[in-house]
Coordinates of C-alpha atoms in Angstrom, one line a residue:
M940 CA -109.6 12.3 99.1
Q941 CA -111.3 11.6 95.7
L942 CA -109.7 12.8 92.6
Y943 CA -111.0 12.5 88.8
L944 CA -108.5 12.5 86.0
L945 CA -109.6 12.9 82.9
A946 CA -108.1 10.7 79.9
H947 CA -108.2 9.3 76.5
N948 CA -105.5 7.1 76.0
P949 CA -103.1 6.2 78.9
T950 CA -99.8 8.1 78.9
D951 CA -96.3 7.8 80.8
S952 CA -97.3 11.1 82.4
V953 CA -100.2 9.6 83.8
S954 CA -98.9 6.2 84.4
E955 CA -95.6 6.7 85.8
G956 CA -95.9 10.7 87.0
F957 CA -99.5 11.3 88.0
L958 CA -100.8 7.9 89.2
P959 CA -97.8 6.9 91.8
A960 CA -98.1 10.9 92.9
A961 CA -101.8 10.3 93.7
A962 CA -101.0 7.2 95.7
A963 CA -98.0 9.1 97.5
L964 CA -100.7 11.8 98.4
G965 CA -103.1 9.1 99.6
L966 CA -105.9 10.0 97.0
D967 CA -108.8 8.1 95.7
V968 CA -108.7 8.2 91.8
T969 CA -111.0 7.6 89.4
V970 CA -109.8 7.7 85.9
L971 CA -112.7 9.2 83.3
T972 CA -112.1 8.0 80.0
D973 CA -113.4 7.0 76.5
Q974 CA -110.8 4.1 76.5
P975 CA -111.4 2.5 79.7
E976 CA -110.0 -1.0 78.6
A977 CA -106.7 0.5 77.8
H978 CA -106.3 2.0 81.1
R979 CA -107.3 -1.5 83.1
R980 CA -105.3 -3.1 80.9
R981 CA -102.0 -1.0 82.1
H982 CA -103.0 -1.0 85.5
P983 CA -105.1 -3.4 86.4
D984 CA -106.4 -2.0 90.2
I985 CA -107.2 1.5 89.1
R986 CA -111.1 2.4 88.7
A987 CA -111.8 3.6 84.9
L988 CA -115.3 4.6 84.1
D989 CA -116.6 4.9 80.6
C990 CA -116.9 8.3 80.0
D991 CA -117.5 11.1 76.6
V992 CA -114.3 13.2 78.6
R993 CA -115.0 15.9 75.7
S994 CA -118.7 16.0 76.7
L995 CA -119.0 18.5 80.0
P996 CA -122.6 17.3 80.8
A997 CA -121.2 13.8 80.7
I998 CA -118.4 14.4 82.9
V999 CA -120.7 16.1 85.7
T1000 CA -123.3 13.0 85.3
A1001 CA -120.3 10.5 85.6
I1002 CA -119.0 12.4 88.7
S1003 CA -122.4 13.5 90.4
G1004 CA -123.2 9.7 90.4
A1005 CA -120.1 8.9 92.3
H1006 CA -118.3 9.7 94.9
A1007 CA -118.0 13.6 95.7
P1008 CA -114.6 15.0 94.2
D1009 CA -112.3 16.9 96.0
A1010 CA -109.8 17.6 92.7
V1011 CA -110.7 17.1 88.8
F1012 CA -107.4 16.9 86.7
S1013 CA -106.3 16.1 83.5
N1014 CA -103.1 16.1 81.8
S1015 CA -104.4 16.0 78.3
D1016 CA -104.0 18.7 75.4
H1017 CA -107.5 18.3 74.2
L1018 CA -109.3 18.2 77.7
Q1019 CA -108.2 21.3 79.5
T1020 CA -111.4 23.2 79.1
Q1021 CA -113.5 20.3 80.0
T1022 CA -111.6 19.7 83.2
A1023 CA -111.6 23.1 84.0
L1024 CA -115.5 23.9 83.2
A1025 CA -116.1 20.5 85.5
A1026 CA -114.0 21.8 88.4
A1027 CA -115.7 25.0 88.3
Y1028 CA -119.0 23.3 88.5
F1029 CA -118.1 21.6 91.6
G1030 CA -116.2 24.5 93.3
L1031 CA -112.9 23.2 93.2
P1032 CA -109.6 24.8 91.9
H1033 CA -109.2 25.3 88.4
K1034 CA -107.6 27.0 85.5
D1035 CA -109.5 29.6 84.0
W1036 CA -111.5 27.8 80.9
R1037 CA -111.2 31.1 78.7
A1038 CA -107.4 30.7 79.0
T1039 CA -107.5 26.9 78.5
L1040 CA -109.7 27.6 75.4
R1041 CA -107.8 30.5 74.1
V1042 CA -104.3 28.6 74.2
K1043 CA -105.5 25.2 72.7
N1044 CA -106.9 26.9 69.8
K1045 CA -103.8 28.7 67.6
V1046 CA -106.2 30.7 65.7
E1047 CA -107.5 32.5 68.7
M1048 CA -104.0 32.8 70.6
R1049 CA -102.8 34.6 67.7
R1050 CA -106.1 36.9 67.4
F1051 CA -105.7 37.6 71.5
L1052 CA -101.7 38.2 71.5
A1053 CA -102.1 40.4 68.5
A1054 CA -105.1 42.5 70.1
A1055 CA -103.1 42.7 73.3
G1056 CA -100.7 44.6 71.4
L1057 CA -97.8 42.0 72.5
D1058 CA -96.8 39.9 69.3
T1059 CA -98.5 39.8 65.7
V1060 CA -97.9 36.9 63.5
W1061 CA -99.5 36.9 59.9
S1062 CA -101.9 34.1 59.7
R1063 CA -105.3 32.8 57.9
E1064 CA -107.7 30.5 58.9
L1065 CA -109.2 27.9 57.1
R1066 CA -112.3 26.6 58.3
A1067 CA -113.7 22.9 57.4
G1068 CA -115.3 23.6 54.1
D1069 CA -113.7 26.6 53.2
E1070 CA -112.2 27.2 49.5
L1071 CA -108.4 26.7 49.2
A1072 CA -108.9 28.9 46.1
P1073 CA -108.2 32.1 47.9
L1074 CA -104.9 31.3 49.3
A1075 CA -103.6 31.6 45.4
E1076 CA -104.5 35.3 45.6
I1077 CA -103.5 36.7 48.8
D1078 CA -100.0 38.1 49.4
I1079 CA -98.6 35.5 52.0
P1080 CA -95.0 35.8 53.3
F1081 CA -93.2 32.4 52.4
P1082 CA -92.2 30.5 54.0
C1083 CA -95.0 29.7 56.0
V1084 CA -96.2 27.0 58.1
V1085 CA -99.7 25.0 57.9
K1086 CA -101.3 23.0 60.7
P1087 CA -104.3 22.3 62.3
A1088 CA -105.8 24.8 64.6
E1089 CA -105.8 22.4 67.7
G1090 CA -103.3 19.9 66.7
V1091 CA -100.7 17.9 68.6
A1092 CA -97.9 15.9 68.5
S1093 CA -96.3 17.7 65.2
E1094 CA -99.2 16.1 63.3
D1095 CA -99.7 17.7 59.9
V1096 CA -97.6 20.4 60.9
V1097 CA -95.5 21.5 57.3
L1098 CA -93.3 23.9 55.9
A1099 CA -94.1 25.2 52.7
G1100 CA -91.7 27.4 50.6
G1101 CA -94.1 28.7 47.6
R1102 CA -97.7 29.0 46.9
A1103 CA -98.1 25.4 44.6
E1104 CA -96.4 23.4 47.6
L1105 CA -98.8 25.4 50.3
L1106 CA -102.0 24.5 48.2
A1107 CA -100.8 21.0 47.9
R1108 CA -100.0 20.7 51.7
C1109 CA -103.5 22.1 52.6
A1110 CA -105.2 20.0 50.2
E1111 CA -103.2 16.8 51.7
I1112 CA -103.9 17.6 55.2
R1113 CA -107.7 18.1 54.0
L1114 CA -107.9 14.3 53.0
R1115 CA -106.9 13.3 56.2
R1116 CA -108.9 16.0 58.5
P1117 CA -111.7 17.3 56.7
E1118 CA -113.4 18.7 59.5
A1119 CA -110.2 20.3 60.8
T1120 CA -109.8 24.2 61.1
L1121 CA -106.3 24.9 59.4
I1122 CA -103.9 27.9 60.1
V1123 CA -101.8 29.1 57.9
E1124 CA -99.1 31.5 59.4
E1125 CA -95.7 33.3 59.0
Y1126 CA -92.8 30.7 59.8
L1127 CA -90.8 32.3 62.7
P1128 CA -87.1 31.6 62.4
G1129 CA -85.1 31.1 65.9
E1130 CA -83.8 28.4 68.3
L1131 CA -86.7 26.4 69.5
H1132 CA -87.2 26.6 73.5
T1133 CA -89.5 25.5 75.9
L1134 CA -90.3 27.0 79.1
E1135 CA -92.0 24.9 82.0
T1136 CA -93.5 26.6 84.9
L1137 CA -95.8 25.8 87.8
G1138 CA -97.9 28.0 89.5
D1139 CA -101.0 28.2 91.9
G1140 CA -102.6 31.2 90.7
R1141 CA -100.7 33.3 93.2
R1142 CA -97.1 32.4 92.8
R1143 CA -95.2 31.0 89.7
H1144 CA -92.2 29.1 89.5
V1145 CA -90.1 28.7 86.4
L1146 CA -88.8 25.1 86.3
G1147 CA -86.0 25.8 83.5
G1148 CA -86.8 24.3 80.1
F1149 CA -85.2 22.4 77.4
R1150 CA -83.5 23.2 73.8
T1151 CA -85.4 21.3 71.0
T1152 CA -83.5 20.0 68.1
L1153 CA -86.0 19.2 65.3
S1154 CA -85.9 17.1 62.0
P1155 CA -85.1 19.0 58.9
P1156 CA -87.9 20.6 56.9
P1157 CA -90.6 20.3 55.9
H1158 CA -91.9 18.4 59.1
F1159 CA -91.1 19.5 62.7
I1160 CA -90.4 16.6 64.6
E1161 CA -88.9 16.8 68.0
L1162 CA -85.4 14.5 68.0
R1163 CA -84.2 15.7 70.8
H1164 CA -84.5 17.9 74.1
T1165 CA -81.5 19.4 75.6
F1166 CA -82.3 20.6 79.6
V1167 CA -81.5 24.5 80.3
H1168 CA -81.4 25.1 83.5
A1169 CA -82.1 28.9 83.1
H1170 CA -83.1 30.9 79.7
P1171 CA -81.6 34.7 79.8
E1172 CA -83.9 36.5 81.9
P1173 CA -84.9 38.8 79.2
V1174 CA -86.4 35.8 76.9
V1175 CA -88.0 34.6 80.1
A1176 CA -89.8 38.2 80.9
Q1177 CA -91.0 37.9 77.2
V1178 CA -92.5 34.6 77.6
L1179 CA -94.2 35.1 80.8
S1180 CA -95.6 38.8 80.1
Q1181 CA -97.4 36.8 77.3
L1182 CA -98.3 34.0 79.4
D1183 CA -99.6 36.7 82.0
A1184 CA -101.8 37.9 79.1
L1185 CA -103.4 34.7 78.0
G1186 CA -104.3 34.2 81.5
V1187 CA -101.9 31.3 82.1
G1188 CA -101.0 30.5 86.0
F1189 CA -102.3 27.7 87.1
G1190 CA -100.7 24.3 87.4
S1191 CA -98.1 23.1 85.0
C1192 CA -97.5 24.8 81.7
H1193 CA -95.2 23.8 78.8
T1194 CA -94.9 26.7 76.5
E1195 CA -92.8 26.6 73.1
F1196 CA -91.0 29.5 71.7
V1197 CA -88.4 30.7 69.5
V1198 CA -85.8 33.3 70.0
D1199 CA -85.0 35.6 67.3
Q1200 CA -82.6 38.6 67.4
E1201 CA -83.4 38.5 71.2
R1202 CA -87.0 38.3 70.6
A1203 CA -89.2 35.9 72.0
R1204 CA -92.2 34.6 70.1
L1205 CA -94.6 31.5 70.9
I1206 CA -95.2 29.0 69.0
E1207 CA -97.5 27.4 71.2
V1208 CA -98.7 27.1 74.8
N1209 CA -100.0 23.6 76.1
Y1210 CA -101.5 24.1 79.4
R1211 CA -100.1 21.1 80.9
A1212 CA -97.1 19.4 81.9
I1213 CA -94.6 18.8 79.3
G1214 CA -94.7 14.9 77.3
D1215 CA -92.7 12.6 75.9
Q1216 CA -91.1 11.5 79.2
C1217 CA -89.3 15.0 79.4
D1218 CA -91.8 15.4 82.5
L1219 CA -90.3 12.5 84.4
L1220 CA -86.6 13.4 83.7
L1221 CA -87.7 16.6 84.8
A1222 CA -88.5 15.6 88.2
Q1223 CA -85.3 13.4 88.2
L1224 CA -83.4 16.2 87.5
L1225 CA -84.4 19.0 89.8
G1226 CA -85.1 16.4 92.7
I1227 CA -88.7 17.6 93.3
P1228 CA -91.8 15.6 94.0
L1229 CA -93.2 17.5 90.8
F1230 CA -96.3 15.4 89.9
E1231 CA -97.4 16.1 93.5
H1232 CA -97.1 19.4 93.5
I1233 CA -99.1 19.9 90.4
L1234 CA -102.0 17.8 92.0
R1235 CA -101.5 19.5 95.0
T1236 CA -102.3 22.9 93.3
H1237 CA -105.7 21.2 92.2
L1238 CA -106.6 20.3 95.6
G1239 CA -106.2 24.1 96.6
E1240 CA -102.9 23.9 98.3
P1241 CA -100.4 26.7 97.9
L1242 CA -97.2 25.9 96.4
P1243 CA -93.8 26.9 98.8
D1244 CA -92.2 29.7 98.4
D1245 CA -89.1 27.5 97.4
L1246 CA -89.4 24.1 95.8
G1247 CA -85.8 23.2 96.9
A1248 CA -85.1 22.3 93.2
R1249 CA -81.4 20.9 92.4
T1250 CA -79.4 23.7 90.0
D1251 CA -76.4 21.5 89.1
G1252 CA -78.0 19.1 86.7
A1253 CA -77.6 18.2 83.0
A1254 CA -79.6 16.3 80.8
R1255 CA -81.0 15.6 77.3
I1256 CA -83.6 13.1 75.9
D1257 CA -83.4 11.9 72.5
H1258 CA -86.2 10.2 70.7
I1259 CA -85.6 7.7 68.0
C1260 CA -87.7 8.0 65.2
A1261 CA -88.7 4.8 62.8
P1262 CA -86.6 4.8 59.7
G1263 CA -89.2 3.8 57.4
S1264 CA -92.8 2.4 57.4
G1265 CA -93.2 -0.8 57.6
T1266 CA -92.6 -3.6 60.7
L1267 CA -90.5 -3.2 63.6
T1268 CA -87.9 -6.4 63.7
A1269 CA -85.3 -5.0 65.9
A1270 CA -84.8 -2.9 68.5
P1271 CA -83.2 -2.6 72.0
E1272 CA -85.0 -3.4 75.3
S1273 CA -85.7 -1.4 78.4
L1274 CA -82.5 -0.3 80.0
D1275 CA -81.7 1.5 83.3
A1276 CA -77.8 2.0 83.5
V1277 CA -75.3 4.7 85.2
V1278 CA -72.6 4.9 83.1
D1279 CA -69.3 7.4 84.0
G1280 CA -71.8 9.1 86.2
V1281 CA -74.6 9.6 83.8
R1282 CA -78.1 7.7 84.4
L1283 CA -79.3 6.3 81.3
A1284 CA -83.0 4.8 81.1
Y1285 CA -84.2 3.9 77.8
R1286 CA -87.5 2.5 77.0
P1287 CA -88.8 1.2 74.1
L1288 CA -92.3 2.9 72.8
R1289 CA -93.4 0.2 70.2
A1290 CA -93.0 -3.6 70.0
I1291 CA -91.0 -5.6 68.0
G1292 CA -93.4 -7.0 65.2
A1293 CA -95.6 -4.0 65.3
R1294 CA -96.2 -2.2 62.1
H1295 CA -96.4 1.2 61.4
D1296 CA -96.7 3.6 58.5
L1297 CA -94.5 6.8 58.8
R1298 CA -96.5 9.8 59.9
H1299 CA -94.1 12.4 59.8
T1300 CA -95.2 13.4 63.5
N1301 CA -94.2 12.5 67.2
R1302 CA -96.2 9.4 66.5
D1303 CA -93.2 7.8 64.7
Y1304 CA -91.1 7.3 67.8
V1305 CA -89.7 3.5 68.6
G1306 CA -87.7 4.6 71.5
V1307 CA -86.8 7.1 73.9
L1308 CA -83.7 7.4 75.9
R1309 CA -83.0 9.7 78.9
A1310 CA -79.7 10.6 80.1
A1311 CA -79.1 12.8 83.3
G1312 CA -76.1 13.8 85.2
T1313 CA -74.3 16.9 86.2
D1314 CA -71.8 17.2 83.2
S1315 CA -73.3 18.1 79.9
D1316 CA -70.2 17.1 78.0
A1317 CA -70.5 13.6 79.9
V1318 CA -74.2 13.6 79.5
A1319 CA -73.6 14.0 75.3
R1320 CA -70.9 11.5 75.4
V1321 CA -72.6 8.7 77.2
A1322 CA -75.9 9.3 75.4
E1323 CA -74.1 9.1 71.9
S1324 CA -72.0 6.4 72.6
F1325 CA -75.3 4.4 73.5
L1326 CA -77.5 5.5 70.6
A1327 CA -74.4 4.6 68.3
A1328 CA -74.3 1.1 69.7
Q1329 CA -78.0 0.3 69.2
R1330 CA -79.9 -0.9 66.1
W1331 CA -83.2 -0.2 65.2
E1332 CA -84.6 -2.0 62.0
V1333 CA -88.1 -1.8 60.1
L1334 CA -88.8 -4.0 57.2
P1335 CA -91.0 -2.9 54.5

């Protein structure tokens, strides 16, 4: 059976999750990508075809000129709508392209939820070329957040405490992203959580979620994810009702939300599996072939009524950020170990000698630590001990 996997750059989710899952299912994989050499370097045996994966005609042409497809799939935030339309073109199982489009664009998601009467968040859209001057005149609830309408990885997501700061933040982002549409919206207070779901269009499984620890404002860098086996039922029900309204229910979905006074409010919906190695941790913790299940849905196979997921796991994942701009001169090597019943997996994300300028986003990560066990106190203790014993050094 032939799987076409659409991607930009190589990711851990694809390399350590979906490609091994495809091999386990006996699938023949072709990667369609605008970065074929990067994929070939990481996976010398993979078939990677050069393709403008942002273009539906280019995708259809590439597939039509090769082996007949049995599934078209992507785990990229940027490619869900193109993937859904391409799969639909070939008569294959797919996400609703209208849902992928409305959740990718944060402006459209806010409009849709407000029109459905589910949640109204004060927001204003700033298209490329729009003047910033009107922001000095309108009534804005401060503090507020400004971010790209289709951004990822916390890039250019900042908190503004007042009007002058907001205008300055917007101007800074415009310099870096002159073509981007921005959204200015009210700050939603509350603890940040995620909900991870998997569906086949008929049934949906809630896989649990994470409690997210963020960096201090004004930026929103995700520093830690602590596994939560089950959020309170009323909270889950609120999140799922909003996902239903948005049309989300096929394949994997990673939803970020805050809870304030028992009210769940969506921050963003990522219609794919959670990334930054949290998906790898989730599969390990639940003890299920998560990536195979996801691919099976795109092959048209129904999910079982019971995934057989374990419920006794405790875990957290720590994302280590560079302490400053410059060249990485010291950092720990890759490690797998078991300490006091806790499985540790540390992976460096940047090579010694690599230079990087801080961007105040998830792109600043230099390493990631996964810790999993059955006792949350032991997991926290072992993870903290490991981190305290390591050194990450950056020289200007």
